[in-house]
Amino acid sequence: MNALQLLLDFGLLLLIWIVQLIIYPSFTFMDEAGFQRWHPPYTQVISYFVVPLMLAQVALYSYLLIQEFRWLLLIQLILIGVAWANTFLVAVPLHNTLGSNTITLPYRTQLVRINRWRTAAWTLVFLLTVWQFFRQYLKSSNF
């Protein structure tokens, strides 16, 4: 476990909870015209944050797993895979649907529901990293 792992996991944890609790729910309060103006720039700008974090996280976990196989890393990589699958197989197509329809409210409310999988996956990845960090700390300090 290293500081970069903790940093990336925390970054995605923070981002996904902001999306789950603030950004996606706020979509349901916008009228159609306002949402149609806001959604395209939102998806472009948020990807500048999400894509580098996701790529760095999956690259780091793949590298760590190749360097030394550990079950915990494999479990975390599987959870990251769940987040990726939900992102690219469910969330991105749903965002594309939002961008191409004039009546979007049902799809906007669906975003909060489908995002729960990513929220759960990245939360578990982070919690496992924190658990590993404390386990190593306690082991090295002879507690």
Short mmCIF file of N, CA and C in Angstrom, two decimals:
data_model
loop_
_atom_site.label_atom_id
_atom_site.label_comp_id
_atom_site.label_asym_id
_atom_site.label_seq_id
_atom_site.Cartn_x
_atom_site.Cartn_y
_atom_site.Cartn_z
N MET A 1 0.85 -1.18 0.00
CA MET A 1 0.00 0.00 0.00
C MET A 1 0.88 1.23 0.00
N ASN A 2 0.53 2.19 -0.81
CA ASN A 2 1.35 3.39 -0.85
C ASN A 2 0.47 4.64 -0.84
N ALA A 3 1.14 5.77 -0.73
CA ALA A 3 0.43 7.05 -0.62
C ALA A 3 -0.37 7.36 -1.89
N LEU A 4 0.16 6.99 -3.05
CA LEU A 4 -0.56 7.24 -4.30
C LEU A 4 -1.88 6.46 -4.33
N GLN A 5 -1.84 5.24 -3.86
CA GLN A 5 -3.05 4.42 -3.78
C GLN A 5 -4.09 5.09 -2.89
N LEU A 6 -3.67 5.54 -1.74
CA LEU A 6 -4.58 6.22 -0.81
C LEU A 6 -5.13 7.51 -1.42
N LEU A 7 -4.27 8.26 -2.09
CA LEU A 7 -4.68 9.52 -2.71
C LEU A 7 -5.69 9.30 -3.83
N LEU A 8 -5.42 8.36 -4.73
CA LEU A 8 -6.34 8.09 -5.84
C LEU A 8 -7.68 7.56 -5.32
N ASP A 9 -7.62 6.64 -4.38
CA ASP A 9 -8.86 6.08 -3.84
C ASP A 9 -9.69 7.14 -3.13
N PHE A 10 -9.02 8.02 -2.39
CA PHE A 10 -9.75 9.10 -1.71
C PHE A 10 -10.32 10.08 -2.73
N GLY A 11 -9.56 10.39 -3.77
CA GLY A 11 -10.05 11.30 -4.80
C GLY A 11 -11.31 10.78 -5.46
N LEU A 12 -11.33 9.49 -5.81
CA LEU A 12 -12.53 8.92 -6.42
C LEU A 12 -13.67 8.79 -5.43
N LEU A 13 -13.35 8.48 -4.19
CA LEU A 13 -14.38 8.43 -3.15
C LEU A 13 -15.06 9.79 -3.00
N LEU A 14 -14.27 10.82 -2.86
CA LEU A 14 -14.80 12.17 -2.71
C LEU A 14 -15.64 12.57 -3.92
N LEU A 15 -15.11 12.33 -5.09
CA LEU A 15 -15.81 12.68 -6.32
C LEU A 15 -17.14 11.95 -6.45
N ILE A 16 -17.14 10.64 -6.21
CA ILE A 16 -18.37 9.87 -6.41
C ILE A 16 -19.45 10.24 -5.40
N TRP A 17 -19.04 10.57 -4.17
CA TRP A 17 -20.04 10.98 -3.18
C TRP A 17 -20.60 12.37 -3.48
N ILE A 18 -19.78 13.26 -4.03
CA ILE A 18 -20.29 14.58 -4.45
C ILE A 18 -21.29 14.40 -5.59
N VAL A 19 -20.96 13.52 -6.53
CA VAL A 19 -21.87 13.24 -7.64
C VAL A 19 -23.17 12.63 -7.10
N GLN A 20 -23.05 11.65 -6.20
CA GLN A 20 -24.23 10.93 -5.71
C GLN A 20 -25.14 11.80 -4.84
N LEU A 21 -24.55 12.63 -4.00
CA LEU A 21 -25.37 13.38 -3.04
C LEU A 21 -25.72 14.80 -3.49
N ILE A 22 -24.93 15.36 -4.42
CA ILE A 22 -25.16 16.76 -4.79
C ILE A 22 -25.47 16.93 -6.27
N ILE A 23 -24.56 16.47 -7.13
CA ILE A 23 -24.68 16.78 -8.56
C ILE A 23 -25.89 16.09 -9.20
N TYR A 24 -25.96 14.76 -9.13
CA TYR A 24 -27.07 14.07 -9.78
C TYR A 24 -28.43 14.46 -9.19
N PRO A 25 -28.58 14.55 -7.87
CA PRO A 25 -29.88 15.00 -7.36
C PRO A 25 -30.25 16.41 -7.83
N SER A 26 -29.25 17.28 -7.99
CA SER A 26 -29.56 18.65 -8.43
C SER A 26 -30.13 18.66 -9.85
N PHE A 27 -29.80 17.65 -10.64
CA PHE A 27 -30.35 17.58 -12.00
C PHE A 27 -31.87 17.50 -12.00
N THR A 28 -32.44 16.91 -10.97
CA THR A 28 -33.90 16.74 -10.94
C THR A 28 -34.64 18.04 -10.65
N PHE A 29 -33.92 19.07 -10.21
CA PHE A 29 -34.56 20.35 -9.90
C PHE A 29 -34.51 21.33 -11.07
N MET A 30 -33.82 20.97 -12.14
CA MET A 30 -33.69 21.87 -13.29
C MET A 30 -34.86 21.66 -14.25
N ASP A 31 -35.28 22.77 -14.88
CA ASP A 31 -36.26 22.61 -15.95
C ASP A 31 -35.54 22.07 -17.19
N GLU A 32 -36.31 21.62 -18.17
CA GLU A 32 -35.71 20.98 -19.35
C GLU A 32 -34.73 21.90 -20.08
N ALA A 33 -35.12 23.16 -20.27
CA ALA A 33 -34.25 24.08 -21.02
C ALA A 33 -32.94 24.32 -20.27
N GLY A 34 -33.04 24.52 -18.97
CA GLY A 34 -31.84 24.74 -18.17
C GLY A 34 -30.95 23.51 -18.16
N PHE A 35 -31.56 22.34 -18.05
CA PHE A 35 -30.78 21.11 -18.05
C PHE A 35 -30.08 20.91 -19.40
N GLN A 36 -30.78 21.18 -20.48
CA GLN A 36 -30.18 21.01 -21.82
C GLN A 36 -28.99 21.96 -22.03
N ARG A 37 -29.04 23.13 -21.42
CA ARG A 37 -27.91 24.06 -21.50
C ARG A 37 -26.75 23.60 -20.61
N TRP A 38 -27.07 23.06 -19.44
CA TRP A 38 -26.05 22.72 -18.44
C TRP A 38 -25.37 21.38 -18.72
N HIS A 39 -26.09 20.39 -19.17
CA HIS A 39 -25.57 19.03 -19.26
C HIS A 39 -24.34 18.89 -20.17
N PRO A 40 -24.33 19.43 -21.39
CA PRO A 40 -23.13 19.25 -22.23
C PRO A 40 -21.84 19.81 -21.61
N PRO A 41 -21.83 21.05 -21.09
CA PRO A 41 -20.58 21.50 -20.47
C PRO A 41 -20.24 20.73 -19.19
N TYR A 42 -21.26 20.30 -18.45
CA TYR A 42 -21.00 19.52 -17.24
C TYR A 42 -20.26 18.23 -17.59
N THR A 43 -20.78 17.48 -18.56
CA THR A 43 -20.16 16.19 -18.89
C THR A 43 -18.74 16.38 -19.41
N GLN A 44 -18.49 17.46 -20.13
CA GLN A 44 -17.13 17.70 -20.62
C GLN A 44 -16.19 18.05 -19.47
N VAL A 45 -16.59 18.95 -18.61
CA VAL A 45 -15.71 19.40 -17.52
C VAL A 45 -15.49 18.29 -16.49
N ILE A 46 -16.53 17.55 -16.13
CA ILE A 46 -16.37 16.50 -15.12
C ILE A 46 -15.42 15.42 -15.62
N SER A 47 -15.42 15.18 -16.95
CA SER A 47 -14.51 14.15 -17.45
C SER A 47 -13.05 14.52 -17.31
N TYR A 48 -12.73 15.81 -17.24
CA TYR A 48 -11.34 16.22 -17.00
C TYR A 48 -10.86 15.77 -15.62
N PHE A 49 -11.77 15.58 -14.69
CA PHE A 49 -11.43 15.10 -13.35
C PHE A 49 -11.53 13.58 -13.25
N VAL A 50 -12.62 13.03 -13.80
CA VAL A 50 -12.91 11.61 -13.64
C VAL A 50 -11.94 10.72 -14.41
N VAL A 51 -11.74 11.02 -15.68
CA VAL A 51 -10.94 10.13 -16.55
C VAL A 51 -9.51 9.95 -16.04
N PRO A 52 -8.77 11.02 -15.73
CA PRO A 52 -7.41 10.80 -15.23
C PRO A 52 -7.37 10.00 -13.92
N LEU A 53 -8.31 10.27 -13.02
CA LEU A 53 -8.35 9.52 -11.76
C LEU A 53 -8.63 8.04 -12.01
N MET A 54 -9.61 7.76 -12.87
CA MET A 54 -9.95 6.36 -13.16
C MET A 54 -8.79 5.64 -13.83
N LEU A 55 -8.18 6.28 -14.82
CA LEU A 55 -7.05 5.65 -15.52
C LEU A 55 -5.88 5.41 -14.58
N ALA A 56 -5.57 6.40 -13.77
CA ALA A 56 -4.45 6.26 -12.83
C ALA A 56 -4.73 5.15 -11.82
N GLN A 57 -5.96 5.08 -11.33
CA GLN A 57 -6.30 4.06 -10.34
C GLN A 57 -6.18 2.65 -10.92
N VAL A 58 -6.77 2.43 -12.09
CA VAL A 58 -6.72 1.08 -12.67
C VAL A 58 -5.29 0.72 -13.06
N ALA A 59 -4.51 1.68 -13.53
CA ALA A 59 -3.11 1.42 -13.87
C ALA A 59 -2.31 1.06 -12.62
N LEU A 60 -2.50 1.82 -11.55
CA LEU A 60 -1.77 1.55 -10.31
C LEU A 60 -2.12 0.18 -9.74
N TYR A 61 -3.40 -0.14 -9.67
CA TYR A 61 -3.80 -1.43 -9.11
C TYR A 61 -3.32 -2.59 -9.98
N SER A 62 -3.35 -2.42 -11.29
CA SER A 62 -2.84 -3.47 -12.18
C SER A 62 -1.35 -3.66 -11.96
N TYR A 63 -0.62 -2.56 -11.87
CA TYR A 63 0.82 -2.63 -11.62
C TYR A 63 1.12 -3.31 -10.28
N LEU A 64 0.42 -2.90 -9.23
CA LEU A 64 0.65 -3.48 -7.91
C LEU A 64 0.35 -4.98 -7.90
N LEU A 65 -0.71 -5.37 -8.59
CA LEU A 65 -1.09 -6.78 -8.63
C LEU A 65 -0.07 -7.60 -9.42
N ILE A 66 0.48 -7.03 -10.48
CA ILE A 66 1.51 -7.72 -11.26
C ILE A 66 2.79 -7.85 -10.45
N GLN A 67 3.13 -6.81 -9.70
CA GLN A 67 4.35 -6.83 -8.89
C GLN A 67 4.29 -7.89 -7.80
N GLU A 68 3.13 -7.99 -7.15
CA GLU A 68 2.98 -8.97 -6.07
C GLU A 68 1.50 -9.31 -5.93
N PHE A 69 1.18 -10.55 -6.26
CA PHE A 69 -0.22 -10.96 -6.16
C PHE A 69 -0.65 -10.97 -4.70
N ARG A 70 -1.74 -10.25 -4.45
CA ARG A 70 -2.38 -10.28 -3.13
C ARG A 70 -3.89 -10.29 -3.36
N TRP A 71 -4.57 -11.11 -2.58
CA TRP A 71 -6.02 -11.24 -2.73
C TRP A 71 -6.74 -9.92 -2.53
N LEU A 72 -6.28 -9.14 -1.60
CA LEU A 72 -6.92 -7.85 -1.34
C LEU A 72 -6.85 -6.95 -2.57
N LEU A 73 -5.71 -6.91 -3.22
CA LEU A 73 -5.57 -6.11 -4.45
C LEU A 73 -6.49 -6.63 -5.55
N LEU A 74 -6.60 -7.95 -5.65
CA LEU A 74 -7.48 -8.52 -6.67
C LEU A 74 -8.93 -8.13 -6.40
N ILE A 75 -9.34 -8.22 -5.14
CA ILE A 75 -10.70 -7.82 -4.78
C ILE A 75 -10.93 -6.34 -5.11
N GLN A 76 -9.96 -5.50 -4.79
CA GLN A 76 -10.09 -4.08 -5.09
C GLN A 76 -10.15 -3.84 -6.60
N LEU A 77 -9.34 -4.58 -7.36
CA LEU A 77 -9.35 -4.42 -8.81
C LEU A 77 -10.69 -4.88 -9.40
N ILE A 78 -11.28 -5.92 -8.83
CA ILE A 78 -12.61 -6.35 -9.27
C ILE A 78 -13.65 -5.27 -8.97
N LEU A 79 -13.57 -4.66 -7.78
CA LEU A 79 -14.48 -3.56 -7.44
C LEU A 79 -14.29 -2.38 -8.39
N ILE A 80 -13.05 -2.09 -8.73
CA ILE A 80 -12.77 -1.02 -9.70
C ILE A 80 -13.39 -1.40 -11.05
N GLY A 81 -13.31 -2.68 -11.41
CA GLY A 81 -13.95 -3.15 -12.64
C GLY A 81 -15.45 -2.97 -12.62
N VAL A 82 -16.07 -3.17 -11.46
CA VAL A 82 -17.51 -2.93 -11.31
C VAL A 82 -17.81 -1.45 -11.56
N ALA A 83 -16.99 -0.58 -10.99
CA ALA A 83 -17.18 0.87 -11.20
C ALA A 83 -17.01 1.23 -12.67
N TRP A 84 -15.99 0.65 -13.32
CA TRP A 84 -15.77 0.91 -14.74
C TRP A 84 -16.94 0.41 -15.59
N ALA A 85 -17.40 -0.81 -15.31
CA ALA A 85 -18.51 -1.37 -16.07
C ALA A 85 -19.75 -0.50 -15.91
N ASN A 86 -20.04 -0.08 -14.69
CA ASN A 86 -21.19 0.78 -14.46
C ASN A 86 -21.02 2.12 -15.18
N THR A 87 -19.80 2.64 -15.18
CA THR A 87 -19.55 3.92 -15.83
C THR A 87 -19.77 3.82 -17.34
N PHE A 88 -19.10 2.86 -17.98
CA PHE A 88 -19.08 2.84 -19.44
C PHE A 88 -20.23 2.05 -20.07
N LEU A 89 -20.84 1.15 -19.33
CA LEU A 89 -21.96 0.38 -19.88
C LEU A 89 -23.32 0.94 -19.48
N VAL A 90 -23.36 1.74 -18.41
CA VAL A 90 -24.65 2.25 -17.93
C VAL A 90 -24.67 3.78 -17.88
N ALA A 91 -23.74 4.39 -17.14
CA ALA A 91 -23.79 5.84 -16.91
C ALA A 91 -23.53 6.65 -18.19
N VAL A 92 -22.48 6.30 -18.93
CA VAL A 92 -22.17 7.06 -20.15
C VAL A 92 -23.31 6.95 -21.17
N PRO A 93 -23.84 5.74 -21.45
CA PRO A 93 -24.99 5.69 -22.36
C PRO A 93 -26.19 6.49 -21.85
N LEU A 94 -26.40 6.49 -20.54
CA LEU A 94 -27.50 7.28 -19.98
C LEU A 94 -27.25 8.77 -20.18
N HIS A 95 -26.02 9.21 -19.98
CA HIS A 95 -25.69 10.62 -20.25
C HIS A 95 -25.88 10.95 -21.73
N ASN A 96 -25.53 10.01 -22.61
CA ASN A 96 -25.75 10.23 -24.05
C ASN A 96 -27.23 10.35 -24.36
N THR A 97 -28.05 9.54 -23.70
CA THR A 97 -29.51 9.63 -23.87
C THR A 97 -30.01 10.99 -23.38
N LEU A 98 -29.47 11.44 -22.26
CA LEU A 98 -29.87 12.75 -21.74
C LEU A 98 -29.53 13.87 -22.72
N GLY A 99 -28.42 13.72 -23.42
CA GLY A 99 -28.01 14.74 -24.37
C GLY A 99 -28.80 14.74 -25.65
N SER A 100 -29.52 13.64 -25.93
CA SER A 100 -30.22 13.55 -27.21
C SER A 100 -31.74 13.56 -27.08
N ASN A 101 -32.27 13.75 -25.90
CA ASN A 101 -33.72 13.76 -25.69
C ASN A 101 -34.18 15.12 -25.20
N THR A 102 -35.43 15.43 -25.51
CA THR A 102 -35.98 16.70 -25.04
C THR A 102 -36.72 16.53 -23.71
N ILE A 103 -37.16 15.32 -23.41
CA ILE A 103 -37.80 15.05 -22.12
C ILE A 103 -36.85 14.15 -21.34
N THR A 104 -36.19 14.73 -20.34
CA THR A 104 -35.09 14.01 -19.69
C THR A 104 -35.31 13.69 -18.22
N LEU A 105 -36.35 14.21 -17.60
CA LEU A 105 -36.51 14.03 -16.15
C LEU A 105 -36.47 12.56 -15.71
N PRO A 106 -37.16 11.64 -16.40
CA PRO A 106 -37.07 10.24 -15.95
C PRO A 106 -35.64 9.69 -15.99
N TYR A 107 -34.87 10.11 -16.97
CA TYR A 107 -33.48 9.65 -17.08
C TYR A 107 -32.60 10.30 -16.00
N ARG A 108 -32.91 11.53 -15.68
CA ARG A 108 -32.13 12.22 -14.64
C ARG A 108 -32.31 11.54 -13.29
N THR A 109 -33.52 11.15 -12.96
CA THR A 109 -33.74 10.46 -11.69
C THR A 109 -33.11 9.07 -11.70
N GLN A 110 -33.03 8.47 -12.88
CA GLN A 110 -32.39 7.16 -13.01
C GLN A 110 -30.88 7.24 -12.72
N LEU A 111 -30.26 8.38 -13.00
CA LEU A 111 -28.83 8.55 -12.75
C LEU A 111 -28.47 8.28 -11.29
N VAL A 112 -29.27 8.80 -10.38
CA VAL A 112 -28.99 8.61 -8.95
C VAL A 112 -29.04 7.13 -8.60
N ARG A 113 -30.04 6.42 -9.15
CA ARG A 113 -30.18 4.99 -8.84
C ARG A 113 -29.01 4.17 -9.39
N ILE A 114 -28.64 4.40 -10.63
CA ILE A 114 -27.58 3.57 -11.22
C ILE A 114 -26.21 3.93 -10.65
N ASN A 115 -26.07 5.13 -10.16
CA ASN A 115 -24.77 5.56 -9.63
C ASN A 115 -24.46 4.91 -8.28
N ARG A 116 -25.44 4.31 -7.67
CA ARG A 116 -25.21 3.64 -6.37
C ARG A 116 -24.16 2.54 -6.47
N TRP A 117 -24.11 1.87 -7.62
CA TRP A 117 -23.12 0.80 -7.81
C TRP A 117 -21.71 1.35 -7.79
N ARG A 118 -21.51 2.45 -8.49
CA ARG A 118 -20.17 3.07 -8.48
C ARG A 118 -19.83 3.60 -7.10
N THR A 119 -20.80 4.21 -6.47
CA THR A 119 -20.58 4.75 -5.12
C THR A 119 -20.17 3.63 -4.16
N ALA A 120 -20.88 2.52 -4.22
CA ALA A 120 -20.56 1.39 -3.34
C ALA A 120 -19.19 0.82 -3.67
N ALA A 121 -18.90 0.64 -4.95
CA ALA A 121 -17.62 0.03 -5.35
C ALA A 121 -16.44 0.89 -4.92
N TRP A 122 -16.47 2.19 -5.23
CA TRP A 122 -15.34 3.05 -4.88
C TRP A 122 -15.25 3.28 -3.37
N THR A 123 -16.37 3.24 -2.68
CA THR A 123 -16.33 3.34 -1.22
C THR A 123 -15.64 2.12 -0.63
N LEU A 124 -15.98 0.94 -1.11
CA LEU A 124 -15.34 -0.28 -0.62
C LEU A 124 -13.85 -0.31 -0.94
N VAL A 125 -13.48 0.13 -2.14
CA VAL A 125 -12.05 0.19 -2.50
C VAL A 125 -11.31 1.07 -1.50
N PHE A 126 -11.86 2.24 -1.22
CA PHE A 126 -11.22 3.16 -0.28
C PHE A 126 -11.15 2.56 1.13
N LEU A 127 -12.25 1.99 1.60
CA LEU A 127 -12.26 1.41 2.95
C LEU A 127 -11.24 0.27 3.07
N LEU A 128 -11.10 -0.53 2.04
CA LEU A 128 -10.10 -1.60 2.06
C LEU A 128 -8.69 -1.03 2.08
N THR A 129 -8.48 0.06 1.37
CA THR A 129 -7.16 0.71 1.39
C THR A 129 -6.86 1.27 2.77
N VAL A 130 -7.83 1.92 3.38
CA VAL A 130 -7.64 2.46 4.73
C VAL A 130 -7.38 1.33 5.73
N TRP A 131 -8.14 0.25 5.61
CA TRP A 131 -7.94 -0.90 6.49
C TRP A 131 -6.52 -1.45 6.32
N GLN A 132 -6.08 -1.56 5.08
CA GLN A 132 -4.72 -2.05 4.81
C GLN A 132 -3.67 -1.10 5.38
N PHE A 133 -3.91 0.19 5.25
CA PHE A 133 -2.99 1.19 5.77
C PHE A 133 -2.84 1.04 7.29
N PHE A 134 -3.97 0.96 8.00
CA PHE A 134 -3.91 0.83 9.45
C PHE A 134 -3.32 -0.51 9.88
N ARG A 135 -3.60 -1.54 9.14
CA ARG A 135 -3.03 -2.85 9.44
C ARG A 135 -1.51 -2.81 9.32
N GLN A 136 -1.01 -2.17 8.26
CA GLN A 136 0.45 -2.04 8.09
C GLN A 136 1.04 -1.15 9.17
N TYR A 137 0.35 -0.07 9.49
CA TYR A 137 0.84 0.86 10.51
C TYR A 137 0.95 0.16 11.86
N LEU A 138 -0.10 -0.54 12.24
CA LEU A 138 -0.09 -1.24 13.53
C LEU A 138 0.98 -2.33 13.57
N LYS A 139 1.16 -3.00 12.45
CA LYS A 139 2.17 -4.05 12.37
C LYS A 139 3.58 -3.47 12.51
N SER A 140 3.82 -2.34 11.85
CA SER A 140 5.16 -1.74 11.88
C SER A 140 5.45 -1.04 13.21
N SER A 141 4.42 -0.64 13.94
CA SER A 141 4.65 0.03 15.22
C SER A 141 4.53 -0.92 16.40
N ASN A 142 4.45 -2.21 16.11
CA ASN A 142 4.43 -3.27 17.13
C ASN A 142 3.29 -3.15 18.14
N PHE A 143 2.12 -2.82 17.66
CA PHE A 143 0.94 -2.78 18.55
C PHE A 143 0.42 -4.17 18.76
#
